[in-house]
Short mmCIF file of N, CA, C and O in Angstrom, two decimals:
data_model
loop_
_atom_site.label_atom_id
_atom_site.label_comp_id
_atom_site.label_asym_id
_atom_site.label_seq_id
_atom_site.Cartn_x
_atom_site.Cartn_y
_atom_site.Cartn_z
N GLY A 957 -19.60 9.78 -22.80
CA GLY A 957 -20.67 8.89 -22.56
C GLY A 957 -20.34 7.76 -21.62
O GLY A 957 -20.75 7.75 -20.48
N PHE A 958 -19.62 6.78 -22.11
CA PHE A 958 -19.39 5.56 -21.33
C PHE A 958 -18.59 5.85 -20.07
O PHE A 958 -18.95 5.40 -18.97
N VAL A 959 -17.49 6.59 -20.20
CA VAL A 959 -16.63 6.85 -19.04
C VAL A 959 -17.40 7.66 -17.99
O VAL A 959 -17.34 7.36 -16.80
N ARG A 960 -18.12 8.67 -18.45
CA ARG A 960 -18.89 9.50 -17.51
C ARG A 960 -19.93 8.65 -16.77
O ARG A 960 -20.10 8.78 -15.56
N ALA A 961 -20.60 7.76 -17.50
CA ALA A 961 -21.60 6.89 -16.88
C ALA A 961 -20.96 5.95 -15.86
O ALA A 961 -21.50 5.74 -14.77
N ARG A 962 -19.80 5.41 -16.19
CA ARG A 962 -19.11 4.51 -15.25
C ARG A 962 -18.65 5.27 -14.01
O ARG A 962 -18.76 4.78 -12.90
N ALA A 963 -18.13 6.47 -14.21
CA ALA A 963 -17.67 7.27 -13.08
C ALA A 963 -18.84 7.62 -12.17
O ALA A 963 -18.73 7.57 -10.94
N ARG A 964 -19.95 7.99 -12.76
CA ARG A 964 -21.13 8.32 -11.96
C ARG A 964 -21.60 7.09 -11.19
O ARG A 964 -21.91 7.17 -10.00
N HIS A 965 -21.65 5.95 -11.85
CA HIS A 965 -22.06 4.70 -11.19
C HIS A 965 -21.13 4.39 -10.03
O HIS A 965 -21.58 4.04 -8.95
N TRP A 966 -19.82 4.52 -10.25
CA TRP A 966 -18.85 4.23 -9.20
C TRP A 966 -19.03 5.20 -8.03
O TRP A 966 -18.98 4.81 -6.88
N GLY A 967 -19.25 6.48 -8.35
CA GLY A 967 -19.46 7.47 -7.30
C GLY A 967 -20.69 7.18 -6.46
O GLY A 967 -20.66 7.30 -5.24
N LEU A 968 -21.77 6.77 -7.11
CA LEU A 968 -22.99 6.42 -6.38
C LEU A 968 -22.76 5.20 -5.51
O LEU A 968 -23.23 5.13 -4.37
N TRP A 969 -22.03 4.22 -6.03
CA TRP A 969 -21.73 3.02 -5.25
C TRP A 969 -20.91 3.40 -4.01
O TRP A 969 -21.18 2.93 -2.91
N LEU A 970 -19.90 4.25 -4.20
CA LEU A 970 -19.06 4.65 -3.07
C LEU A 970 -19.89 5.34 -2.00
O LEU A 970 -19.75 5.04 -0.81
N GLU A 971 -20.77 6.25 -2.41
CA GLU A 971 -21.62 6.94 -1.45
C GLU A 971 -22.52 5.97 -0.70
O GLU A 971 -22.71 6.10 0.51
N LYS A 972 -23.05 4.99 -1.42
CA LYS A 972 -23.93 4.01 -0.78
C LYS A 972 -23.14 3.14 0.20
O LYS A 972 -23.60 2.86 1.30
N ALA A 973 -21.95 2.74 -0.18
CA ALA A 973 -21.15 1.85 0.66
C ALA A 973 -20.56 2.55 1.88
O ALA A 973 -20.51 1.98 2.97
N PHE A 974 -20.11 3.80 1.70
CA PHE A 974 -19.39 4.48 2.78
C PHE A 974 -20.12 5.71 3.32
O PHE A 974 -19.66 6.33 4.28
N GLY A 975 -21.22 6.09 2.69
CA GLY A 975 -21.98 7.23 3.16
C GLY A 975 -21.30 8.57 2.93
O GLY A 975 -21.65 9.56 3.57
N LYS A 976 -20.32 8.60 2.02
CA LYS A 976 -19.57 9.82 1.75
C LYS A 976 -19.23 9.89 0.27
O LYS A 976 -19.09 8.88 -0.39
N LYS A 977 -19.04 11.12 -0.22
CA LYS A 977 -18.50 11.29 -1.57
C LYS A 977 -17.01 10.98 -1.53
O LYS A 977 -16.41 10.94 -0.46
N LEU A 978 -16.42 10.76 -2.70
CA LEU A 978 -15.02 10.35 -2.77
C LEU A 978 -14.11 11.30 -1.98
O LEU A 978 -13.29 10.85 -1.18
N GLY A 979 -14.22 12.59 -2.23
CA GLY A 979 -13.36 13.55 -1.54
C GLY A 979 -13.51 13.51 -0.03
O GLY A 979 -12.52 13.58 0.71
N GLU A 980 -14.74 13.37 0.43
CA GLU A 980 -14.99 13.28 1.87
C GLU A 980 -14.39 12.00 2.45
O GLU A 980 -13.80 12.02 3.53
N TYR A 981 -14.55 10.91 1.72
CA TYR A 981 -14.01 9.62 2.17
C TYR A 981 -12.49 9.68 2.25
O TYR A 981 -11.89 9.30 3.26
N LEU A 982 -11.85 10.18 1.20
CA LEU A 982 -10.39 10.22 1.18
C LEU A 982 -9.84 11.19 2.22
O LEU A 982 -8.73 11.00 2.72
N ALA A 983 -10.60 12.22 2.56
CA ALA A 983 -10.16 13.18 3.58
C ALA A 983 -10.08 12.55 4.96
O ALA A 983 -9.30 13.00 5.80
N THR A 984 -10.85 11.49 5.18
CA THR A 984 -10.88 10.88 6.52
C THR A 984 -10.18 9.53 6.58
O THR A 984 -9.97 9.01 7.68
N GLU A 985 -9.83 8.96 5.44
CA GLU A 985 -9.22 7.62 5.40
C GLU A 985 -7.82 7.69 4.81
O GLU A 985 -7.64 7.64 3.60
N GLN A 986 -6.83 7.81 5.66
CA GLN A 986 -5.45 8.02 5.22
C GLN A 986 -4.94 6.89 4.33
O GLN A 986 -4.31 7.14 3.29
N GLU A 987 -5.19 5.64 4.68
CA GLU A 987 -4.70 4.51 3.89
C GLU A 987 -5.36 4.49 2.51
O GLU A 987 -4.68 4.28 1.49
N ALA A 988 -6.67 4.72 2.46
CA ALA A 988 -7.37 4.76 1.18
C ALA A 988 -6.86 5.92 0.33
O ALA A 988 -6.70 5.79 -0.88
N ARG A 989 -6.60 7.06 0.97
CA ARG A 989 -6.08 8.23 0.25
C ARG A 989 -4.72 7.92 -0.37
O ARG A 989 -4.46 8.24 -1.53
N ALA A 990 -3.85 7.24 0.38
CA ALA A 990 -2.52 6.88 -0.13
C ALA A 990 -2.63 5.92 -1.31
O ALA A 990 -1.93 6.08 -2.32
N LYS A 991 -3.51 4.93 -1.21
CA LYS A 991 -3.71 3.98 -2.30
C LYS A 991 -4.27 4.68 -3.54
O LYS A 991 -3.84 4.41 -4.66
N PHE A 992 -5.22 5.56 -3.34
CA PHE A 992 -5.82 6.30 -4.45
C PHE A 992 -4.76 7.15 -5.14
O PHE A 992 -4.68 7.18 -6.37
N GLN A 993 -3.92 7.82 -4.37
CA GLN A 993 -2.87 8.67 -4.95
C GLN A 993 -1.87 7.84 -5.75
O GLN A 993 -1.45 8.23 -6.83
N ARG A 994 -1.50 6.67 -5.22
CA ARG A 994 -0.58 5.79 -5.96
C ARG A 994 -1.20 5.34 -7.28
O ARG A 994 -0.53 5.29 -8.31
N ALA A 995 -2.48 5.02 -7.25
CA ALA A 995 -3.17 4.60 -8.48
C ALA A 995 -3.22 5.73 -9.50
O ALA A 995 -2.98 5.52 -10.69
N MET A 996 -3.50 6.94 -9.05
CA MET A 996 -3.53 8.09 -9.96
C MET A 996 -2.14 8.35 -10.55
O MET A 996 -2.00 8.63 -11.74
N ASN A 997 -1.12 8.26 -9.72
CA ASN A 997 0.25 8.47 -10.21
C ASN A 997 0.65 7.40 -11.22
O ASN A 997 1.30 7.69 -12.21
N ALA A 998 0.26 6.15 -10.96
CA ALA A 998 0.60 5.06 -11.88
C ALA A 998 -0.08 5.28 -13.23
O ALA A 998 0.52 5.03 -14.28
N GLY A 999 -1.31 5.76 -13.23
CA GLY A 999 -2.03 6.02 -14.47
C GLY A 999 -1.41 7.14 -15.28
O GLY A 999 -1.52 7.18 -16.50
N SER A 1000 -0.72 8.06 -14.61
CA SER A 1000 -0.10 9.18 -15.31
C SER A 1000 0.94 8.72 -16.31
O SER A 1000 1.16 9.38 -17.33
N ALA A 1001 1.58 7.60 -16.05
CA ALA A 1001 2.60 7.08 -16.96
C ALA A 1001 2.03 6.78 -18.35
O ALA A 1001 2.74 6.87 -19.35
N LEU A 1002 0.75 6.47 -18.40
CA LEU A 1002 0.10 6.18 -19.69
C LEU A 1002 0.05 7.41 -20.59
O LEU A 1002 -0.07 7.30 -21.80
N PHE A 1003 0.14 8.59 -20.00
CA PHE A 1003 0.01 9.83 -20.77
C PHE A 1003 1.31 10.61 -20.87
O PHE A 1003 1.32 11.76 -21.30
N ALA A 1004 2.41 10.00 -20.50
CA ALA A 1004 3.70 10.70 -20.46
C ALA A 1004 4.10 11.31 -21.81
O ALA A 1004 4.75 12.34 -21.87
N ALA A 1005 3.71 10.68 -22.91
CA ALA A 1005 4.10 11.17 -24.24
C ALA A 1005 3.24 12.32 -24.75
O ALA A 1005 3.60 12.99 -25.71
N VAL A 1006 2.12 12.59 -24.10
CA VAL A 1006 1.20 13.62 -24.60
C VAL A 1006 1.90 14.96 -24.87
O VAL A 1006 1.73 15.52 -25.96
N PRO A 1007 2.70 15.50 -23.97
CA PRO A 1007 3.33 16.80 -24.27
C PRO A 1007 4.29 16.76 -25.46
O PRO A 1007 4.59 17.80 -26.04
N THR A 1008 4.77 15.59 -25.83
CA THR A 1008 5.71 15.51 -26.94
C THR A 1008 5.02 15.25 -28.28
O THR A 1008 5.63 15.44 -29.33
N VAL A 1009 3.77 14.80 -28.25
CA VAL A 1009 3.09 14.46 -29.50
C VAL A 1009 1.92 15.38 -29.84
O VAL A 1009 1.40 15.33 -30.94
N PHE A 1010 1.50 16.20 -28.90
CA PHE A 1010 0.39 17.12 -29.15
C PHE A 1010 0.91 18.54 -29.19
O PHE A 1010 1.65 18.98 -28.30
N ASP A 1011 0.51 19.28 -30.21
CA ASP A 1011 0.93 20.67 -30.35
C ASP A 1011 -0.01 21.58 -29.55
O ASP A 1011 -1.13 21.84 -29.96
N PHE A 1012 0.47 22.05 -28.41
CA PHE A 1012 -0.34 22.90 -27.54
C PHE A 1012 -0.24 24.38 -27.93
O PHE A 1012 -0.87 25.23 -27.29
N SER A 1013 0.53 24.72 -28.95
CA SER A 1013 0.76 26.12 -29.28
C SER A 1013 -0.52 26.86 -29.68
O SER A 1013 -0.59 28.08 -29.54
N ARG A 1014 -1.53 26.16 -30.16
CA ARG A 1014 -2.79 26.79 -30.54
C ARG A 1014 -3.72 27.02 -29.35
O ARG A 1014 -4.75 27.66 -29.49
N CYS A 1015 -3.36 26.50 -28.21
CA CYS A 1015 -4.23 26.58 -27.03
C CYS A 1015 -3.92 27.82 -26.20
O CYS A 1015 -2.77 28.08 -25.87
N ALA A 1016 -4.96 28.55 -25.85
CA ALA A 1016 -4.80 29.72 -24.98
C ALA A 1016 -4.63 29.29 -23.54
O ALA A 1016 -3.90 29.91 -22.77
N THR A 1017 -5.31 28.21 -23.16
CA THR A 1017 -5.25 27.70 -21.79
C THR A 1017 -5.20 26.18 -21.83
O THR A 1017 -5.94 25.56 -22.58
N VAL A 1018 -4.35 25.61 -21.02
CA VAL A 1018 -4.27 24.15 -20.88
C VAL A 1018 -4.30 23.84 -19.40
O VAL A 1018 -3.60 24.46 -18.60
N VAL A 1019 -5.15 22.87 -19.01
CA VAL A 1019 -5.29 22.51 -17.61
C VAL A 1019 -5.04 21.03 -17.46
O VAL A 1019 -5.62 20.21 -18.16
N ASP A 1020 -4.16 20.66 -16.55
CA ASP A 1020 -3.89 19.27 -16.20
C ASP A 1020 -4.76 18.96 -14.99
O ASP A 1020 -4.43 19.31 -13.87
N VAL A 1021 -5.90 18.32 -15.23
CA VAL A 1021 -6.87 18.06 -14.17
C VAL A 1021 -6.73 16.62 -13.68
O VAL A 1021 -6.84 15.69 -14.46
N ALA A 1022 -6.51 16.50 -12.39
CA ALA A 1022 -6.44 15.19 -11.72
C ALA A 1022 -5.28 14.36 -12.26
O ALA A 1022 -4.36 14.88 -12.87
N GLY A 1023 -5.34 13.08 -11.99
CA GLY A 1023 -4.31 12.18 -12.52
C GLY A 1023 -3.09 12.01 -11.66
O GLY A 1023 -2.11 11.43 -12.08
N GLY A 1024 -3.09 12.48 -10.46
CA GLY A 1024 -1.95 12.23 -9.58
C GLY A 1024 -1.25 13.47 -9.12
O GLY A 1024 -1.79 14.30 -8.42
N SER A 1025 -0.02 13.65 -9.58
CA SER A 1025 0.83 14.71 -9.05
C SER A 1025 0.70 16.04 -9.77
O SER A 1025 1.24 17.03 -9.33
N GLY A 1026 0.01 16.06 -10.90
CA GLY A 1026 -0.12 17.29 -11.67
C GLY A 1026 1.15 17.61 -12.44
O GLY A 1026 1.33 18.73 -12.88
N GLY A 1027 2.00 16.63 -12.63
CA GLY A 1027 3.27 16.85 -13.29
C GLY A 1027 3.28 16.56 -14.78
O GLY A 1027 4.31 16.64 -15.41
N LEU A 1028 2.14 16.24 -15.37
CA LEU A 1028 2.11 15.90 -16.79
C LEU A 1028 2.46 17.09 -17.66
O LEU A 1028 3.29 17.02 -18.56
N LEU A 1029 1.82 18.21 -17.40
CA LEU A 1029 2.05 19.38 -18.23
C LEU A 1029 2.90 20.32 -17.46
O LEU A 1029 2.91 21.34 -17.22
#
């Protein structure tokens, strides 16, 4: 609910401000892309313990979506 609504709001703001969706904007703006990647990588540290505290053995498929380098799982 809340997170999805905030993400949608942010996405609409970005499109209005820059005339592009996030992926399109980052594809053309190298400095913004680098900053975005650093922010995603920094956020990954918050989830570093997940593989050690969650039992994934019951899961048939696990996907690490977004969040930087894809190195969490």
